[in-house]
Amino acid sequence: GGGPVGEVERNALQFWCSKIVNDTGLLAQDAQGHNIEDKLFKPPATKTFCNVAVHRICRGLLYDKMEGMLANQMHSYFEKNWIAPSGATAAKMAAAYNAASVGDLAVLAFRGPVHGHVAVAAPRRPMLYSGKWGVYCPQVANVGEHNGFMGANFAFKEVPDVFVLGRTLA
């Protein structure tokens, strides 16, 4: 609940996104459980922590309802409890960008056959054009094979669904 959101919320969202993507405890791990530094030549990741990152960013913004959920479980939770913007992919990506730019929570989520992927839209400019998807995409705070801020098209292999908490809606 609460009143309108804006600069304070945007700064808080940026703070938590930065803090979490830079947490070395959330680096991808190999089959032996060793952290994989983000380098060109590396073993394939067998464990990543996108779900933990999304939970912690949301918790930092006082939304603490996703502890222990995996990415696919989060996707199901968002479908039931958050707003799924309608329209074409470009409109959904713009909704995520617009929410983040005023400090509202927007999560991009892909439901996979076994493991999905989730990332929080970050309040960063500008949106980045994806030749792969043919639309402009927001930047996301990504934890996975690569941790950091990147266009959604680099964080997701396929176009994700977009979910907005909706604190910014009248």
PDB file of C-alpha atoms in Angstrom:
ATOM      1  CA  GLY A   1       0.000   0.000   0.000  1.00  0.00           C
ATOM      2  CA  GLY A   2       0.988   3.592   0.424  1.00  0.00           C
ATOM      3  CA  GLY A   3       0.893   6.712  -1.658  1.00  0.00           C
ATOM      4  CA  PRO A   4       2.363   7.558  -5.039  1.00  0.00           C
ATOM      5  CA  VAL A   5       5.875   6.474  -5.915  1.00  0.00           C
ATOM      6  CA  GLY A   6       8.658   8.457  -7.497  1.00  0.00           C
ATOM      7  CA  GLU A   7      12.240   9.539  -7.002  1.00  0.00           C
ATOM      8  CA  VAL A   8      12.746   7.983  -3.561  1.00  0.00           C
ATOM      9  CA  GLU A   9      11.350   4.655  -4.751  1.00  0.00           C
ATOM     10  CA  ARG A  10      13.361   4.755  -7.983  1.00  0.00           C
ATOM     11  CA  ASN A  11      16.540   5.370  -5.971  1.00  0.00           C
ATOM     12  CA  ALA A  12      15.663   2.512  -3.608  1.00  0.00           C
ATOM     13  CA  LEU A  13      15.018   0.184  -6.552  1.00  0.00           C
ATOM     14  CA  GLN A  14      18.343   1.174  -8.138  1.00  0.00           C
ATOM     15  CA  PHE A  15      20.143   0.650  -4.800  1.00  0.00           C
ATOM     16  CA  TRP A  16      18.751  -2.864  -4.294  1.00  0.00           C
ATOM     17  CA  CYS A  17      19.279  -3.878  -7.924  1.00  0.00           C
ATOM     18  CA  SER A  18      22.944  -2.766  -7.718  1.00  0.00           C
ATOM     19  CA  LYS A  19      23.510  -4.376  -4.327  1.00  0.00           C
ATOM     20  CA  ILE A  20      22.117  -7.737  -5.414  1.00  0.00           C
ATOM     21  CA  VAL A  21      23.713  -8.060  -8.871  1.00  0.00           C
ATOM     22  CA  ASN A  22      27.085  -7.254  -7.279  1.00  0.00           C
ATOM     23  CA  ASP A  23      26.710  -9.834  -4.471  1.00  0.00           C
ATOM     24  CA  THR A  24      29.536 -12.330  -5.055  1.00  0.00           C
ATOM     25  CA  GLY A  25      27.542 -14.922  -3.116  1.00  0.00           C
ATOM     26  CA  LEU A  26      25.149 -15.053  -6.074  1.00  0.00           C
ATOM     27  CA  LEU A  27      27.692 -15.920  -8.782  1.00  0.00           C
ATOM     28  CA  ALA A  28      26.824 -18.910 -10.952  1.00  0.00           C
ATOM     29  CA  GLN A  29      28.329 -22.195  -9.740  1.00  0.00           C
ATOM     30  CA  ASP A  30      29.807 -25.160 -11.560  1.00  0.00           C
ATOM     31  CA  ALA A  31      29.051 -28.829 -10.859  1.00  0.00           C
ATOM     32  CA  GLN A  32      31.505 -28.803  -7.934  1.00  0.00           C
ATOM     33  CA  GLY A  33      29.789 -25.829  -6.311  1.00  0.00           C
ATOM     34  CA  HIS A  34      32.627 -23.400  -7.085  1.00  0.00           C
ATOM     35  CA  ASN A  35      31.712 -19.846  -8.087  1.00  0.00           C
ATOM     36  CA  ILE A  36      32.214 -19.130 -11.772  1.00  0.00           C
ATOM     37  CA  GLU A  37      33.699 -15.709 -12.337  1.00  0.00           C
ATOM     38  CA  ASP A  38      32.233 -13.939 -15.349  1.00  0.00           C
ATOM     39  CA  LYS A  39      34.988 -14.737 -17.855  1.00  0.00           C
ATOM     40  CA  LEU A  40      34.973 -15.745 -21.505  1.00  0.00           C
ATOM     41  CA  PHE A  41      36.232 -19.308 -20.925  1.00  0.00           C
ATOM     42  CA  LYS A  42      34.354 -20.991 -18.132  1.00  0.00           C
ATOM     43  CA  PRO A  43      32.614 -24.262 -17.363  1.00  0.00           C
ATOM     44  CA  PRO A  44      28.858 -24.349 -17.851  1.00  0.00           C
ATOM     45  CA  ALA A  45      26.850 -23.180 -14.870  1.00  0.00           C
ATOM     46  CA  THR A  46      24.859 -25.875 -13.110  1.00  0.00           C
ATOM     47  CA  LYS A  47      23.404 -23.570 -10.470  1.00  0.00           C
ATOM     48  CA  THR A  48      22.322 -19.949 -10.663  1.00  0.00           C
ATOM     49  CA  PHE A  49      20.416 -17.734  -8.266  1.00  0.00           C
ATOM     50  CA  CYS A  50      17.968 -15.600 -10.270  1.00  0.00           C
ATOM     51  CA  ASN A  51      15.150 -16.531  -7.880  1.00  0.00           C
ATOM     52  CA  VAL A  52      17.145 -15.495  -4.816  1.00  0.00           C
ATOM     53  CA  ALA A  53      18.067 -12.197  -6.478  1.00  0.00           C
ATOM     54  CA  VAL A  54      14.458 -11.332  -7.359  1.00  0.00           C
ATOM     55  CA  HIS A  55      13.305 -12.258  -3.851  1.00  0.00           C
ATOM     56  CA  ARG A  56      16.002 -10.081  -2.247  1.00  0.00           C
ATOM     57  CA  ILE A  57      15.373  -7.056  -4.486  1.00  0.00           C
ATOM     58  CA  CYS A  58      11.636  -7.276  -3.802  1.00  0.00           C
ATOM     59  CA  ARG A  59      12.262  -7.742  -0.070  1.00  0.00           C
ATOM     60  CA  GLY A  60      14.466  -4.634  -0.112  1.00  0.00           C
ATOM     61  CA  LEU A  61      11.431  -2.752  -1.434  1.00  0.00           C
ATOM     62  CA  LEU A  62       9.263  -4.177   1.364  1.00  0.00           C
ATOM     63  CA  TYR A  63       7.564  -6.843  -0.757  1.00  0.00           C
ATOM     64  CA  ASP A  64       8.457 -10.080   1.011  1.00  0.00           C
ATOM     65  CA  LYS A  65       6.261 -12.866  -0.356  1.00  0.00           C
ATOM     66  CA  MET A  66       8.560 -15.030  -2.487  1.00  0.00           C
ATOM     67  CA  GLU A  67      11.019 -16.660  -0.122  1.00  0.00           C
ATOM     68  CA  GLY A  68      11.997 -20.159  -1.210  1.00  0.00           C
ATOM     69  CA  MET A  69      10.257 -19.964  -4.599  1.00  0.00           C
ATOM     70  CA  LEU A  70      12.026 -21.113  -7.750  1.00  0.00           C
ATOM     71  CA  ALA A  71      11.694 -19.111 -10.986  1.00  0.00           C
ATOM     72  CA  ASN A  72       8.770 -21.153 -12.366  1.00  0.00           C
ATOM     73  CA  GLN A  73       6.965 -20.878  -9.010  1.00  0.00           C
ATOM     74  CA  MET A  74       7.504 -17.105  -9.060  1.00  0.00           C
ATOM     75  CA  HIS A  75       6.029 -16.977 -12.579  1.00  0.00           C
ATOM     76  CA  SER A  76       2.883 -18.746 -11.309  1.00  0.00           C
ATOM     77  CA  TYR A  77       2.731 -16.426  -8.287  1.00  0.00           C
ATOM     78  CA  PHE A  78       3.012 -13.315 -10.484  1.00  0.00           C
ATOM     79  CA  GLU A  79       0.270 -14.607 -12.814  1.00  0.00           C
ATOM     80  CA  LYS A  80      -2.111 -14.819  -9.852  1.00  0.00           C
ATOM     81  CA  ASN A  81      -1.069 -11.739  -7.861  1.00  0.00           C
ATOM     82  CA  TRP A  82       0.592  -9.107 -10.069  1.00  0.00           C
ATOM     83  CA  ILE A  83      -0.539  -7.216 -13.166  1.00  0.00           C
ATOM     84  CA  ALA A  84       0.337  -8.745 -16.533  1.00  0.00           C
ATOM     85  CA  PRO A  85       0.356  -5.867 -19.045  1.00  0.00           C
ATOM     86  CA  SER A  86      -1.513  -6.758 -22.217  1.00  0.00           C
ATOM     87  CA  GLY A  87      -0.659  -6.042 -25.823  1.00  0.00           C
ATOM     88  CA  ALA A  88       2.242  -6.799 -28.095  1.00  0.00           C
ATOM     89  CA  THR A  89       5.732  -7.545 -26.803  1.00  0.00           C
ATOM     90  CA  ALA A  90       6.805  -3.915 -27.327  1.00  0.00           C
ATOM     91  CA  ALA A  91       3.962  -2.674 -25.103  1.00  0.00           C
ATOM     92  CA  LYS A  92       4.803  -5.189 -22.377  1.00  0.00           C
ATOM     93  CA  MET A  93       8.495  -4.215 -22.428  1.00  0.00           C
ATOM     94  CA  ALA A  94       7.534  -0.535 -22.270  1.00  0.00           C
ATOM     95  CA  ALA A  95       5.288  -1.253 -19.272  1.00  0.00           C
ATOM     96  CA  ALA A  96       8.227  -2.857 -17.437  1.00  0.00           C
ATOM     97  CA  TYR A  97      10.471   0.081 -18.293  1.00  0.00           C
ATOM     98  CA  ASN A  98       7.866   2.656 -17.239  1.00  0.00           C
ATOM     99  CA  ALA A  99       7.219   0.882 -13.927  1.00  0.00           C
ATOM    100  CA  ALA A 100      10.928   0.668 -13.085  1.00  0.00           C
ATOM    101  CA  SER A 101      11.554   4.287 -14.064  1.00  0.00           C
ATOM    102  CA  VAL A 102       9.207   5.456 -11.302  1.00  0.00           C
ATOM    103  CA  GLY A 103      10.411   2.880  -8.762  1.00  0.00           C
ATOM    104  CA  ASP A 104       7.677   0.263  -9.077  1.00  0.00           C
ATOM    105  CA  LEU A 105       8.576  -3.413  -9.165  1.00  0.00           C
ATOM    106  CA  ALA A 106       8.409  -5.096 -12.565  1.00  0.00           C
ATOM    107  CA  VAL A 107       9.683  -8.639 -13.025  1.00  0.00           C
ATOM    108  CA  LEU A 108      10.379 -10.281 -16.350  1.00  0.00           C
ATOM    109  CA  ALA A 109       9.754 -14.014 -16.065  1.00  0.00           C
ATOM    110  CA  PHE A 110      10.125 -16.972 -18.400  1.00  0.00           C
ATOM    111  CA  ARG A 111       8.539 -20.292 -17.487  1.00  0.00           C
ATOM    112  CA  GLY A 112      10.815 -23.093 -18.652  1.00  0.00           C
ATOM    113  CA  PRO A 113      10.028 -26.783 -19.031  1.00  0.00           C
ATOM    114  CA  VAL A 114      12.250 -27.515 -16.009  1.00  0.00           C
ATOM    115  CA  HIS A 115      13.859 -24.251 -14.872  1.00  0.00           C
ATOM    116  CA  GLY A 116      12.671 -20.762 -15.691  1.00  0.00           C
ATOM    117  CA  HIS A 117      14.356 -17.402 -15.355  1.00  0.00           C
ATOM    118  CA  VAL A 118      13.383 -14.170 -13.588  1.00  0.00           C
ATOM    119  CA  ALA A 119      14.933 -10.692 -13.459  1.00  0.00           C
ATOM    120  CA  VAL A 120      13.821  -7.318 -12.098  1.00  0.00           C
ATOM    121  CA  ALA A 121      13.457  -4.398 -14.511  1.00  0.00           C
ATOM    122  CA  ALA A 122      16.022  -1.795 -13.430  1.00  0.00           C
ATOM    123  CA  PRO A 123      15.462   1.975 -13.430  1.00  0.00           C
ATOM    124  CA  ARG A 124      18.164   2.661 -16.008  1.00  0.00           C
ATOM    125  CA  ARG A 125      18.042   4.553 -19.271  1.00  0.00           C
ATOM    126  CA  PRO A 126      17.794   4.031 -22.136  1.00  0.00           C
ATOM    127  CA  MET A 127      15.816   1.035 -23.319  1.00  0.00           C
ATOM    128  CA  LEU A 128      17.961  -1.069 -25.648  1.00  0.00           C
ATOM    129  CA  TYR A 129      16.899  -2.261 -29.076  1.00  0.00           C
ATOM    130  CA  SER A 130      16.831  -6.025 -29.530  1.00  0.00           C
ATOM    131  CA  GLY A 131      17.409  -7.145 -33.090  1.00  0.00           C
ATOM    132  CA  LYS A 132      16.650 -10.664 -31.870  1.00  0.00           C
ATOM    133  CA  TRP A 133      13.124  -9.712 -30.729  1.00  0.00           C
ATOM    134  CA  GLY A 134      12.510  -6.623 -32.893  1.00  0.00           C
ATOM    135  CA  VAL A 135      11.536  -4.422 -29.930  1.00  0.00           C
ATOM    136  CA  TYR A 136      13.083  -2.053 -27.395  1.00  0.00           C
ATOM    137  CA  CYS A 137      13.734  -3.748 -24.048  1.00  0.00           C
ATOM    138  CA  PRO A 138      14.333  -2.442 -20.538  1.00  0.00           C
ATOM    139  CA  GLN A 139      17.570  -3.137 -18.765  1.00  0.00           C
ATOM    140  CA  VAL A 140      17.286  -5.730 -16.020  1.00  0.00           C
ATOM    141  CA  ALA A 141      19.181  -6.549 -12.854  1.00  0.00           C
ATOM    142  CA  ASN A 142      20.211 -10.034 -13.936  1.00  0.00           C
ATOM    143  CA  VAL A 143      21.618 -12.855 -11.842  1.00  0.00           C
ATOM    144  CA  GLY A 144      22.322 -16.039 -13.771  1.00  0.00           C
ATOM    145  CA  GLU A 145      25.064 -17.125 -16.139  1.00  0.00           C
ATOM    146  CA  HIS A 146      26.060 -13.447 -16.180  1.00  0.00           C
ATOM    147  CA  ASN A 147      25.395 -11.087 -13.273  1.00  0.00           C
ATOM    148  CA  GLY A 148      24.884  -7.389 -13.842  1.00  0.00           C
ATOM    149  CA  PHE A 149      22.755  -4.859 -15.677  1.00  0.00           C
ATOM    150  CA  MET A 150      21.923  -5.802 -19.261  1.00  0.00           C
ATOM    151  CA  GLY A 151      19.180  -5.574 -21.815  1.00  0.00           C
ATOM    152  CA  ALA A 152      16.405  -8.091 -21.211  1.00  0.00           C
ATOM    153  CA  ASN A 153      17.266  -9.644 -24.579  1.00  0.00           C
ATOM    154  CA  PHE A 154      20.671 -10.670 -23.175  1.00  0.00           C
ATOM    155  CA  ALA A 155      19.249 -11.993 -19.902  1.00  0.00           C
ATOM    156  CA  PHE A 156      16.583 -14.154 -21.566  1.00  0.00           C
ATOM    157  CA  LYS A 157      16.957 -16.588 -24.450  1.00  0.00           C
ATOM    158  CA  GLU A 158      13.258 -16.197 -25.312  1.00  0.00           C
ATOM    159  CA  VAL A 159      10.806 -13.328 -24.844  1.00  0.00           C
ATOM    160  CA  PRO A 160       9.717 -13.354 -21.174  1.00  0.00           C
ATOM    161  CA  ASP A 161       6.368 -12.443 -19.692  1.00  0.00           C
ATOM    162  CA  VAL A 162       6.158  -9.111 -17.853  1.00  0.00           C
ATOM    163  CA  PHE A 163       4.571  -8.653 -14.440  1.00  0.00           C
ATOM    164  CA  VAL A 164       4.149  -5.332 -12.622  1.00  0.00           C
ATOM    165  CA  LEU A 165       3.343  -5.023  -8.933  1.00  0.00           C
ATOM    166  CA  GLY A 166       1.245  -1.933  -9.631  1.00  0.00           C
ATOM    167  CA  ARG A 167       2.105   0.467  -6.833  1.00  0.00           C
ATOM    168  CA  THR A 168       2.224   3.197  -9.493  1.00  0.00           C
ATOM    169  CA  LEU A 169      -1.267   2.623 -10.853  1.00  0.00           C
ATOM    170  CA  ALA A 170      -3.995   5.106  -9.951  1.00  0.00           C
TER     171      ALA A 170
END
